[in-house]
Amino acid sequence: MRGYAVFAVLLGQLWPGFAAAQEPRFHYNNFGAPGLIEMPDARSAADADLAFSLSHFAGQTRNTLTFQVTPRLSASFRYAALDDVFSPDGTVYDRVLDRSFSLRYRLSDETDYLPSLAIGADDFAGTGIYSAEYLVATKALVPALSMTAGIGWGRLAGVGGFENPLGAPFADRPAQEIGQGGTVRGNNLFRGDAALFGGLTWQMNDDWHLAVEYSSDALRYQDAGVFDRRSPINLGVGYGPSPNLQISAQYLYGSTFGAALTYVINPADPPFGGGFDQGPVPVVPIRPLSSSRAAITRNLADEGLLLHALDRHPDRIAVEVVNLTYNAPAQAIGRAARVLAAHAPPHIRRFDIALVERGVAGPAIRLDRADLVAREFALDGAAQLLKAAQIAPAEGRPSPLMQSNFQWGITPYITPNIFDPDDPLRADFGLALDGSWSPVAGVLLSGTVRHRVLGNLDQASRMSVSVLPRVRSEFALYDREGDLDLIDLTAAWYAQPAHNITTRLTVGLLEEMFGGASAELLWRPENSPLAFGIEVNSVRQRGFESDFSFLDYDVTTGHGSVYWDMGEGYHARLDAGRYLAGDWGATLALSREFRNGWSVGAFATITDVPFDDFGEGSFDKGITISMPIAWLSGRSTRNTVDRTIRPVTRDGGARLHVEGRLYDLTNDLSADAISASWGRVLR
């Protein structure tokens, strides 16, 4: 009872600061999921919340990334370090680095009389250490006090188990050893004995809450001398000084203390609101401005836009501009329109503005000058302007300017590797020199050189033992050979041979590990949620020094792709074809994209490579996150931080990395993207 006494003393010290009881807030548990302390509950985070959680107790540390995919569906990826783990076959592991996935869905909302209800599955495609399923209900008894009760299977049926209420077909749970992970174990779901769990949460004030729970988790894999599990009762006190931060301390299983920290961001909620952009030029200038092309070009450049083409007509001006600055394509349209209005002679009544990426043009946005002037300062000016504007194919493309475009920059870079079984946190830091030159419209020469300043990626000790062609698993050798790397050096040609059809041809050193040629064709019909593409690549593996040398391995790969815009920011993509190791299969990718440029997604690839040949992880899968720098800084820039979180890097299902693929390239050119971002057209 000594531990409970210490906890009571701590609570007593905090008591004077507690104000009147408040309505309960949402909380994350030690698994980084909605819950009490160790157990889940039935509430959900705010839509699109992205939570990073860290918890520790008794020799195990859990790191969790949880995304509220929809208002009801959440998904978690967990990376845990556990000491002294034993498998049911008797094997004892000094340390296990475990990766697991979880899904949960809120079936119903809480009402005045009924609780909220949620269903979930943990570790259904990992090693099985945390494998469990549950059905849980949560109800507020009074505004500040909530009760949770649930039934669990698998790991959550370790204490007080009873016969499965789902009946004989679910009576037996297949034996499970701690394996290499990756295999989806559908035959385990909701099978075997079941057990009850539950608890109470008291929201003492806006910042503090107290939780008590009955845990049905026997911790059967961790009870190997790490700590003594004496009780199923857990106590916790939590502190949330802001909606983004939660800190908690717990007394667990009658014998040990634990702590957890969760930080939450929401991609749809930028920290700086409208941002710090400089205001646009006025539609009606204070003094007459020159209408020369040079003056227009200069003022567009001041707004972060590059003039690509310009034609003058009796009553209109048609331009194509390259958006170098704004995440919202409509904001680039609005800035261009303001510059044209400030420079155009009085007889010009209309502006036709199209955005261009690498010579590929989107639809023309037709804006009447009078509408722009009348709605510049209206409260609902953007909405009125959208009704008045026309988004349609251009009436013939304007003449491109006979000038080349050269850009370059030096930026810091970081290349993390966070799932090496021997050293889970490794990274390189350095400087990257990027340069691109477009001598004529549609042609781009580009390259990237990196110089490592410090890091430990070159210290990886594990070498590949893959039985497949080693197209990715020897990544450590590329990190080890030299500090100055030529990452890519390519020539690309983009064209629009027909309406809604775009092509790309790229040759050179395509990525750090492969060079050759890549050809792509995309058909993206207007006003259609579907797009279709095909890509063919003929490549040879590059030398480990990341210079102009090559190895003996070459392969022809290619994929057919279907892209589906499901609406509300949700996207699906299916690629089917041949991968770098010569294997055949398909990749399904799902993502949620936000108007400000954020994107969070997941993918899985299944090919004809047997799971045993693939190795640890069984098949390729991962999480993708793209964060716009503008969201963080409050200043417009199209730069992003892109990360792919792969539990393990293997050779099966590996695809070529080619910069400038057409679907992503044309995303901001589409009428849908412009309409979706129209709220910033006058910003």
Tab-separated table of C-alpha atoms in Angstrom, residues 243-647:
chain	number	residue	atom	x	y	z
A	243	PRO	CA	-5.098	21.793	-25.577
A	244	ASN	CA	-1.859	20.775	-27.310
A	245	LEU	CA	0.000	19.332	-24.313
A	246	GLN	CA	-0.873	16.560	-21.868
A	247	ILE	CA	1.396	15.294	-19.062
A	248	SER	CA	0.515	12.502	-16.663
A	249	ALA	CA	1.988	10.538	-13.786
A	250	GLN	CA	0.698	7.127	-12.729
A	251	TYR	CA	1.013	4.440	-10.099
A	252	LEU	CA	0.666	1.170	-12.001
A	253	TYR	CA	-0.167	-2.422	-11.109
A	254	GLY	CA	0.501	-1.878	-7.400
A	255	SER	CA	4.262	-1.743	-7.770
A	256	THR	CA	5.685	0.883	-10.127
A	257	PHE	CA	5.412	4.480	-11.265
A	258	GLY	CA	5.056	5.681	-14.832
A	259	ALA	CA	4.812	8.886	-16.806
A	260	ALA	CA	3.488	9.957	-20.186
A	261	LEU	CA	3.639	13.031	-22.391
A	262	THR	CA	1.533	13.819	-25.457
A	263	TYR	CA	1.835	16.757	-27.814
A	264	VAL	CA	-0.969	17.406	-30.298
A	265	ILE	CA	-1.042	19.472	-33.472
A	266	ASN	CA	-3.849	19.861	-35.970
A	267	PRO	CA	-2.850	20.337	-39.626
A	268	ALA	CA	-6.041	22.311	-40.248
A	269	ASP	CA	-5.197	24.797	-37.472
A	270	PRO	CA	-1.992	26.774	-38.211
A	271	PRO	CA	-0.284	28.267	-35.148
A	272	PHE	CA	-0.115	31.752	-36.717
A	273	GLY	CA	-3.640	32.058	-38.089
A	274	GLY	CA	-3.600	34.154	-41.255
A	275	GLY	CA	0.200	34.364	-41.259
A	276	PHE	CA	2.666	37.211	-41.741
A	277	ASP	CA	2.576	37.744	-45.504
A	278	GLN	CA	3.139	41.217	-46.846
A	279	GLY	CA	-0.093	42.721	-48.115
A	280	PRO	CA	-0.830	42.581	-51.845
A	281	VAL	CA	-0.652	45.572	-54.182
A	282	PRO	CA	-3.908	47.549	-54.429
A	283	VAL	CA	-6.169	46.833	-57.385
A	284	VAL	CA	-6.392	50.538	-58.170
A	285	PRO	CA	-2.884	52.033	-57.906
A	286	ILE	CA	-2.167	55.349	-56.248
A	287	ARG	CA	-0.352	56.540	-59.343
A	288	PRO	CA	-0.332	55.280	-62.940
A	289	LEU	CA	2.097	52.415	-63.524
A	290	SER	CA	3.904	51.355	-66.650
A	291	SER	CA	2.082	48.727	-68.706
A	292	SER	CA	5.268	47.374	-70.246
A	293	ARG	CA	5.959	43.679	-70.038
A	294	ALA	CA	9.178	44.394	-68.148
A	295	ALA	CA	7.287	46.306	-65.462
A	296	ILE	CA	4.665	43.565	-65.134
A	297	THR	CA	7.408	40.935	-64.932
A	298	ARG	CA	9.184	42.902	-62.208
A	299	ASN	CA	6.064	43.444	-60.100
A	300	LEU	CA	5.026	39.794	-60.433
A	301	ALA	CA	8.481	38.810	-59.202
A	302	ASP	CA	7.979	41.107	-56.202
A	303	GLU	CA	4.854	39.054	-55.422
A	304	GLY	CA	6.738	35.756	-55.660
A	305	LEU	CA	5.496	34.891	-59.160
A	306	LEU	CA	7.364	34.241	-62.395
A	307	LEU	CA	5.860	35.459	-65.658
A	308	HIS	CA	5.935	32.543	-68.100
A	309	ALA	CA	3.820	33.866	-70.988
A	310	LEU	CA	1.852	36.981	-71.888
A	311	ASP	CA	-0.456	37.985	-74.749
A	312	ARG	CA	-2.302	41.290	-75.178
A	313	HIS	CA	-5.725	41.354	-76.835
A	314	PRO	CA	-8.017	44.309	-77.586
A	315	ASP	CA	-9.920	44.010	-74.304
A	316	ARG	CA	-8.040	41.414	-72.258
A	317	ILE	CA	-4.616	40.227	-71.158
A	318	ALA	CA	-3.779	36.506	-70.990
A	319	VAL	CA	-0.857	35.396	-68.829
A	320	GLU	CA	0.703	32.226	-67.541
A	321	VAL	CA	2.545	32.503	-64.231
A	322	VAL	CA	4.683	30.139	-62.206
A	323	ASN	CA	3.732	30.089	-58.537
A	324	LEU	CA	6.996	30.148	-56.607
A	325	THR	CA	5.559	31.143	-53.237
A	326	TYR	CA	1.991	30.282	-52.230
A	327	ASN	CA	0.564	27.010	-50.911
A	328	ALA	CA	-2.888	28.205	-51.938
A	329	PRO	CA	-2.991	28.339	-55.762
A	330	ALA	CA	-5.896	30.810	-55.644
A	331	GLN	CA	-3.687	33.241	-53.714
A	332	ALA	CA	-1.200	33.178	-56.607
A	333	ILE	CA	-4.097	33.869	-59.010
A	334	GLY	CA	-5.254	36.798	-56.888
A	335	ARG	CA	-1.780	38.327	-56.600
A	336	ALA	CA	-1.291	38.064	-60.372
A	337	ALA	CA	-4.695	39.683	-60.997
A	338	ARG	CA	-3.818	42.610	-58.732
A	339	VAL	CA	-0.559	43.234	-60.580
A	340	LEU	CA	-2.330	43.159	-63.953
A	341	ALA	CA	-5.033	45.531	-62.697
A	342	ALA	CA	-2.378	47.928	-61.467
A	343	HIS	CA	-0.561	47.979	-64.824
A	344	ALA	CA	-3.163	47.381	-67.543
A	345	PRO	CA	-4.526	50.349	-69.551
A	346	PRO	CA	-8.156	51.351	-68.830
A	347	HIS	CA	-9.555	49.625	-71.942
A	348	ILE	CA	-8.494	46.180	-70.656
A	349	ARG	CA	-11.619	44.607	-69.136
A	350	ARG	CA	-10.596	41.006	-68.460
A	351	PHE	CA	-7.646	39.027	-67.197
A	352	ASP	CA	-7.082	35.380	-68.153
A	353	ILE	CA	-4.626	33.860	-65.676
A	354	ALA	CA	-3.295	30.291	-65.775
A	355	LEU	CA	-0.810	28.668	-63.421
A	356	VAL	CA	2.100	26.745	-64.949
A	357	GLU	CA	4.391	24.043	-63.553
A	358	ARG	CA	7.407	23.113	-65.689
A	359	GLY	CA	5.646	24.206	-68.844
A	360	VAL	CA	2.419	22.361	-67.966
A	361	ALA	CA	-0.525	24.765	-67.751
A	362	GLY	CA	-3.743	24.489	-65.801
A	363	PRO	CA	-7.117	25.976	-66.773
A	364	ALA	CA	-7.451	29.719	-67.288
A	365	ILE	CA	-9.123	31.773	-64.573
A	366	ARG	CA	-11.130	34.557	-66.237
A	367	LEU	CA	-11.632	37.597	-64.019
A	368	ASP	CA	-13.486	40.766	-65.041
A	369	ARG	CA	-11.588	43.821	-63.959
A	370	ALA	CA	-14.748	45.500	-62.707
A	371	ASP	CA	-15.572	42.504	-60.479
A	372	LEU	CA	-12.083	42.582	-58.995
A	373	VAL	CA	-12.318	46.308	-58.202
A	374	ALA	CA	-15.821	46.041	-56.740
A	375	ARG	CA	-15.033	43.114	-54.435
A	376	GLU	CA	-11.533	43.982	-53.247
A	377	PHE	CA	-12.679	45.111	-49.781
A	378	ALA	CA	-16.043	43.321	-49.476
A	379	LEU	CA	-16.468	41.072	-46.439
A	380	ASP	CA	-17.499	38.197	-48.689
A	381	GLY	CA	-15.458	39.451	-51.624
A	382	ALA	CA	-13.773	36.101	-52.319
A	383	ALA	CA	-17.096	34.248	-52.472
A	384	GLN	CA	-18.614	36.894	-54.746
A	385	LEU	CA	-15.566	36.844	-56.990
A	386	LEU	CA	-15.745	33.055	-57.321
A	387	LYS	CA	-19.346	33.311	-58.539
A	388	ALA	CA	-18.328	35.902	-61.097
A	389	ALA	CA	-15.138	34.166	-62.267
A	390	GLN	CA	-14.910	31.488	-64.928
A	391	ILE	CA	-12.554	28.515	-64.744
A	392	ALA	CA	-12.203	27.033	-68.210
A	393	PRO	CA	-9.585	25.770	-70.665
A	394	ALA	CA	-7.479	28.593	-72.046
A	395	GLU	CA	-8.482	30.114	-75.385
A	396	GLY	CA	-5.147	29.133	-76.883
A	397	ARG	CA	-1.978	29.383	-74.800
A	398	PRO	CA	-0.207	32.758	-74.740
A	399	SER	CA	3.259	33.075	-76.196
A	400	PRO	CA	5.997	31.994	-73.765
A	401	LEU	CA	8.698	34.517	-73.005
A	402	MET	CA	12.027	33.868	-74.689
A	403	GLN	CA	14.033	33.754	-71.481
A	404	SER	CA	15.556	31.014	-69.387
A	405	ASN	CA	14.873	30.473	-65.712
A	406	PHE	CA	17.707	29.555	-63.354
A	407	GLN	CA	17.185	28.933	-59.659
A	408	TRP	CA	19.451	27.612	-56.958
A	409	GLY	CA	19.726	27.477	-53.205
A	410	ILE	CA	21.670	26.063	-50.277
A	411	THR	CA	19.554	24.599	-47.499
A	412	PRO	CA	20.188	22.403	-44.442
A	413	TYR	CA	18.970	18.823	-44.593
A	414	ILE	CA	18.403	15.930	-42.226
A	415	THR	CA	18.078	12.281	-43.224
A	416	PRO	CA	16.848	10.293	-40.217
A	417	ASN	CA	16.752	6.523	-39.871
A	418	ILE	CA	14.681	5.671	-36.811
A	419	PHE	CA	13.992	1.943	-37.051
A	420	ASP	CA	17.388	0.268	-37.327
A	421	PRO	CA	17.109	-2.771	-34.994
A	422	ASP	CA	20.682	-2.203	-33.784
A	423	ASP	CA	20.481	1.571	-33.339
A	424	PRO	CA	16.946	2.932	-33.572
A	425	LEU	CA	17.891	6.612	-33.708
A	426	ARG	CA	20.409	7.541	-36.395
A	427	ALA	CA	20.589	10.569	-38.667
A	428	ASP	CA	22.835	12.701	-40.856
A	429	PHE	CA	22.850	16.495	-40.946
A	430	GLY	CA	24.373	18.653	-43.633
A	431	LEU	CA	23.936	21.151	-46.438
A	432	ALA	CA	22.266	20.543	-49.800
A	433	LEU	CA	22.924	22.528	-52.967
A	434	ASP	CA	19.924	22.418	-55.307
A	435	GLY	CA	19.896	23.940	-58.744
A	436	SER	CA	17.534	23.973	-61.724
A	437	TRP	CA	17.617	25.614	-65.149
A	438	SER	CA	14.797	25.797	-67.656
A	439	PRO	CA	16.342	26.860	-70.984
A	440	VAL	CA	12.978	26.658	-72.784
A	441	ALA	CA	9.405	26.038	-71.730
A	442	GLY	CA	8.845	22.454	-70.612
A	443	VAL	CA	12.527	21.509	-70.271
A	444	LEU	CA	14.170	21.365	-66.852
A	445	LEU	CA	17.761	20.506	-65.955
A	446	SER	CA	18.229	19.950	-62.241
A	447	GLY	CA	20.564	18.433	-59.687
A	448	THR	CA	21.247	18.047	-55.979
A	449	VAL	CA	24.569	17.731	-54.169
A	450	ARG	CA	24.737	17.046	-50.445
A	451	HIS	CA	27.619	17.489	-48.033
A	452	ARG	CA	27.321	15.740	-44.711
A	453	VAL	CA	28.465	17.840	-41.768
A	454	LEU	CA	27.813	15.369	-38.961
A	455	GLY	CA	25.829	12.233	-38.261
A	456	ASN	CA	26.019	8.503	-37.710
A	457	LEU	CA	24.234	6.878	-40.659
A	458	ASP	CA	27.608	5.563	-41.808
A	459	GLN	CA	27.980	3.602	-38.574
A	460	ALA	CA	25.291	1.040	-39.333
A	461	SER	CA	26.658	-2.396	-38.484
A	462	ARG	CA	23.957	-4.614	-39.966
A	463	MET	CA	24.615	-5.688	-43.550
A	464	SER	CA	21.999	-6.985	-45.931
A	465	VAL	CA	21.306	-10.723	-46.032
A	466	SER	CA	18.480	-10.335	-48.537
A	467	VAL	CA	17.833	-13.204	-50.953
A	468	LEU	CA	16.311	-10.689	-53.408
A	469	PRO	CA	18.257	-8.272	-55.604
A	470	ARG	CA	19.542	-5.744	-53.067
A	471	VAL	CA	17.889	-2.652	-54.479
A	472	ARG	CA	17.232	-0.968	-51.097
A	473	SER	CA	18.569	-3.120	-48.266
A	474	GLU	CA	22.178	-1.982	-48.852
A	475	PHE	CA	21.269	1.628	-48.090
A	476	ALA	CA	23.907	1.651	-45.325
A	477	LEU	CA	26.665	1.342	-47.943
A	478	TYR	CA	25.454	4.515	-49.657
A	479	ASP	CA	25.573	6.306	-46.313
A	480	ARG	CA	29.057	4.984	-45.572
A	481	GLU	CA	30.874	5.952	-48.771
A	482	GLY	CA	31.913	9.608	-48.624
A	483	ASP	CA	30.546	12.866	-47.254
A	484	LEU	CA	29.870	14.583	-50.606
A	485	ASP	CA	27.097	12.884	-52.581
A	486	LEU	CA	25.592	13.611	-55.971
A	487	ILE	CA	21.985	12.727	-55.157
A	488	ASP	CA	20.461	13.374	-58.593
A	489	LEU	CA	21.290	15.014	-61.925
A	490	THR	CA	18.535	14.902	-64.535
A	491	ALA	CA	17.091	16.401	-67.678
A	492	ALA	CA	13.285	16.358	-67.891
A	493	TRP	CA	10.868	17.257	-70.671
A	494	TYR	CA	7.222	17.976	-69.889
A	495	ALA	CA	4.533	18.359	-72.546
A	496	GLN	CA	0.761	18.500	-73.081
A	497	PRO	CA	0.175	16.676	-76.374
A	498	ALA	CA	-3.613	16.759	-75.992
A	499	HIS	CA	-6.319	18.177	-73.766
A	500	ASN	CA	-6.167	16.574	-70.278
A	501	ILE	CA	-3.042	14.575	-71.211
A	502	THR	CA	0.401	15.344	-69.800
A	503	THR	CA	3.700	13.567	-70.456
A	504	ARG	CA	7.112	13.472	-68.812
A	505	LEU	CA	10.466	12.093	-69.937
A	506	THR	CA	13.321	12.154	-67.410
A	507	VAL	CA	16.878	10.911	-67.992
A	508	GLY	CA	20.006	10.938	-65.860
A	509	LEU	CA	20.848	10.075	-62.271
A	510	LEU	CA	17.244	9.754	-61.113
A	511	GLU	CA	17.927	9.168	-57.417
A	512	GLU	CA	20.732	8.231	-55.057
A	513	MET	CA	20.603	4.522	-55.911
A	514	PHE	CA	19.457	4.370	-59.569
A	515	GLY	CA	19.999	6.139	-62.871
A	516	GLY	CA	18.494	5.725	-66.314
A	517	ALA	CA	15.336	6.856	-68.068
A	518	SER	CA	11.757	7.306	-66.847
A	519	ALA	CA	8.717	8.020	-69.049
A	520	GLU	CA	5.219	8.840	-67.792
A	521	LEU	CA	1.815	9.683	-69.237
A	522	LEU	CA	-1.123	11.043	-67.204
A	523	TRP	CA	-4.737	11.396	-68.287
A	524	ARG	CA	-6.555	13.689	-65.865
A	525	PRO	CA	-10.058	14.509	-67.150
A	526	GLU	CA	-11.544	17.789	-66.014
A	527	ASN	CA	-14.383	17.617	-63.482
A	528	SER	CA	-13.646	13.957	-62.807
A	529	PRO	CA	-12.510	12.477	-59.485
A	530	LEU	CA	-10.465	9.859	-61.373
A	531	ALA	CA	-7.142	10.119	-63.168
A	532	PHE	CA	-5.083	7.429	-64.890
A	533	GLY	CA	-1.362	7.142	-65.468
A	534	ILE	CA	1.307	4.833	-66.796
A	535	GLU	CA	5.050	4.909	-66.138
A	536	VAL	CA	7.940	2.886	-67.579
A	537	ASN	CA	11.519	3.021	-66.270
A	538	SER	CA	14.738	1.486	-67.518
A	539	VAL	CA	17.376	1.880	-64.810
A	540	ARG	CA	20.741	0.634	-63.542
A	541	GLN	CA	21.901	0.602	-59.943
A	542	ARG	CA	24.376	3.355	-59.038
A	543	GLY	CA	27.650	2.845	-57.220
A	544	PHE	CA	27.849	3.238	-53.472
A	545	GLU	CA	29.986	6.393	-53.777
A	546	SER	CA	26.991	8.343	-55.188
A	547	ASP	CA	29.011	9.587	-58.141
A	548	PHE	CA	28.841	8.621	-61.831
A	549	SER	CA	29.726	4.948	-61.281
A	550	PHE	CA	27.260	2.073	-61.757
A	551	LEU	CA	26.902	-1.518	-60.525
A	552	ASP	CA	25.969	-4.558	-62.599
A	553	TYR	CA	22.279	-4.681	-61.716
A	554	ASP	CA	19.744	-3.268	-64.188
A	555	VAL	CA	15.980	-3.646	-64.396
A	556	THR	CA	12.940	-2.402	-66.291
A	557	THR	CA	10.077	-1.402	-64.022
A	558	GLY	CA	6.725	0.199	-64.585
A	559	HIS	CA	3.279	0.759	-63.159
A	560	GLY	CA	-0.229	1.573	-64.185
A	561	SER	CA	-1.892	3.936	-61.724
A	562	VAL	CA	-5.419	4.943	-60.803
A	563	TYR	CA	-5.925	8.100	-58.739
A	564	TRP	CA	-9.198	8.788	-56.944
A	565	ASP	CA	-10.106	12.089	-55.336
A	566	MET	CA	-12.757	10.943	-52.860
A	567	GLY	CA	-13.682	14.470	-51.790
A	568	GLU	CA	-13.221	16.358	-48.511
A	569	GLY	CA	-9.440	16.020	-48.883
A	570	TYR	CA	-9.339	12.207	-48.975
A	571	HIS	CA	-7.376	10.542	-51.776
A	572	ALA	CA	-6.700	6.961	-52.865
A	573	ARG	CA	-4.121	5.642	-55.293
A	574	LEU	CA	-3.536	2.163	-56.691
A	575	ASP	CA	-0.293	1.318	-58.514
A	576	ALA	CA	0.144	-2.088	-60.130
A	577	GLY	CA	3.182	-3.364	-61.975
A	578	ARG	CA	6.834	-4.398	-61.629
A	579	TYR	CA	9.117	-3.171	-58.834
A	580	LEU	CA	12.872	-2.648	-58.616
A	581	ALA	CA	13.674	-6.171	-57.428
A	582	GLY	CA	11.791	-7.614	-60.413
A	583	ASP	CA	8.773	-8.544	-58.286
A	584	TRP	CA	5.214	-7.966	-59.494
A	585	GLY	CA	2.407	-6.612	-57.343
A	586	ALA	CA	0.418	-3.558	-56.290
A	587	THR	CA	0.553	-0.634	-53.863
A	588	LEU	CA	-2.509	0.915	-52.231
A	589	ALA	CA	-2.019	4.386	-50.764
A	590	LEU	CA	-4.582	6.416	-48.809
A	591	SER	CA	-4.069	10.012	-47.717
A	592	ARG	CA	-5.794	13.030	-46.314
A	593	GLU	CA	-4.716	16.360	-47.740
A	594	PHE	CA	-5.486	19.787	-46.303
A	595	ARG	CA	-5.957	23.082	-48.091
A	596	ASN	CA	-2.859	24.546	-46.442
A	597	GLY	CA	-0.599	21.848	-47.924
A	598	TRP	CA	-0.504	19.308	-45.087
A	599	SER	CA	-0.818	15.644	-46.030
A	600	VAL	CA	-0.952	12.515	-43.860
A	601	GLY	CA	-1.248	9.066	-45.400
A	602	ALA	CA	-0.399	5.387	-45.322
A	603	PHE	CA	0.500	2.769	-47.921
A	604	ALA	CA	0.976	-0.984	-48.244
A	605	THR	CA	2.557	-3.024	-51.029
A	606	ILE	CA	1.962	-6.700	-51.694
A	607	THR	CA	3.998	-8.467	-54.383
A	608	ASP	CA	4.730	-12.029	-55.449
A	609	VAL	CA	7.682	-12.134	-53.030
A	610	PRO	CA	6.882	-14.640	-50.230
A	611	PHE	CA	6.836	-13.129	-46.753
A	612	ASP	CA	9.795	-15.287	-45.701
A	613	ASP	CA	11.886	-14.049	-48.639
A	614	PHE	CA	10.909	-10.441	-47.939
A	615	GLY	CA	12.314	-10.757	-44.412
A	616	GLU	CA	11.448	-8.790	-41.302
A	617	GLY	CA	8.208	-6.899	-41.823
A	618	SER	CA	6.808	-9.423	-44.356
A	619	PHE	CA	5.713	-6.720	-46.842
A	620	ASP	CA	6.422	-3.052	-47.531
A	621	LYS	CA	4.250	-0.526	-45.693
A	622	GLY	CA	4.544	2.839	-44.079
A	623	ILE	CA	3.206	6.268	-43.196
A	624	THR	CA	3.745	9.466	-45.159
A	625	ILE	CA	3.687	12.971	-43.706
A	626	SER	CA	4.164	16.231	-45.584
A	627	MET	CA	4.249	19.446	-43.551
A	628	PRO	CA	4.363	22.840	-45.315
A	629	ILE	CA	6.992	25.181	-43.904
A	630	ALA	CA	4.452	28.009	-44.275
A	631	TRP	CA	2.185	26.316	-41.706
A	632	LEU	CA	4.997	26.477	-39.162
A	633	SER	CA	6.526	29.860	-40.034
A	634	GLY	CA	3.422	31.837	-40.997
A	635	ARG	CA	5.167	33.089	-44.149
A	636	SER	CA	4.242	31.868	-47.608
A	637	THR	CA	6.578	29.331	-49.157
A	638	ARG	CA	5.938	26.158	-51.140
A	639	ASN	CA	8.717	24.286	-49.368
A	640	THR	CA	7.677	21.262	-47.345
A	641	VAL	CA	9.169	18.758	-44.932
A	642	ASP	CA	8.379	15.289	-46.296
A	643	ARG	CA	8.910	12.093	-44.345
A	644	THR	CA	8.109	8.460	-45.037
A	645	ILE	CA	8.005	6.380	-41.859
A	646	ARG	CA	8.815	2.795	-42.815
A	647	PRO	CA	8.958	0.219	-40.047
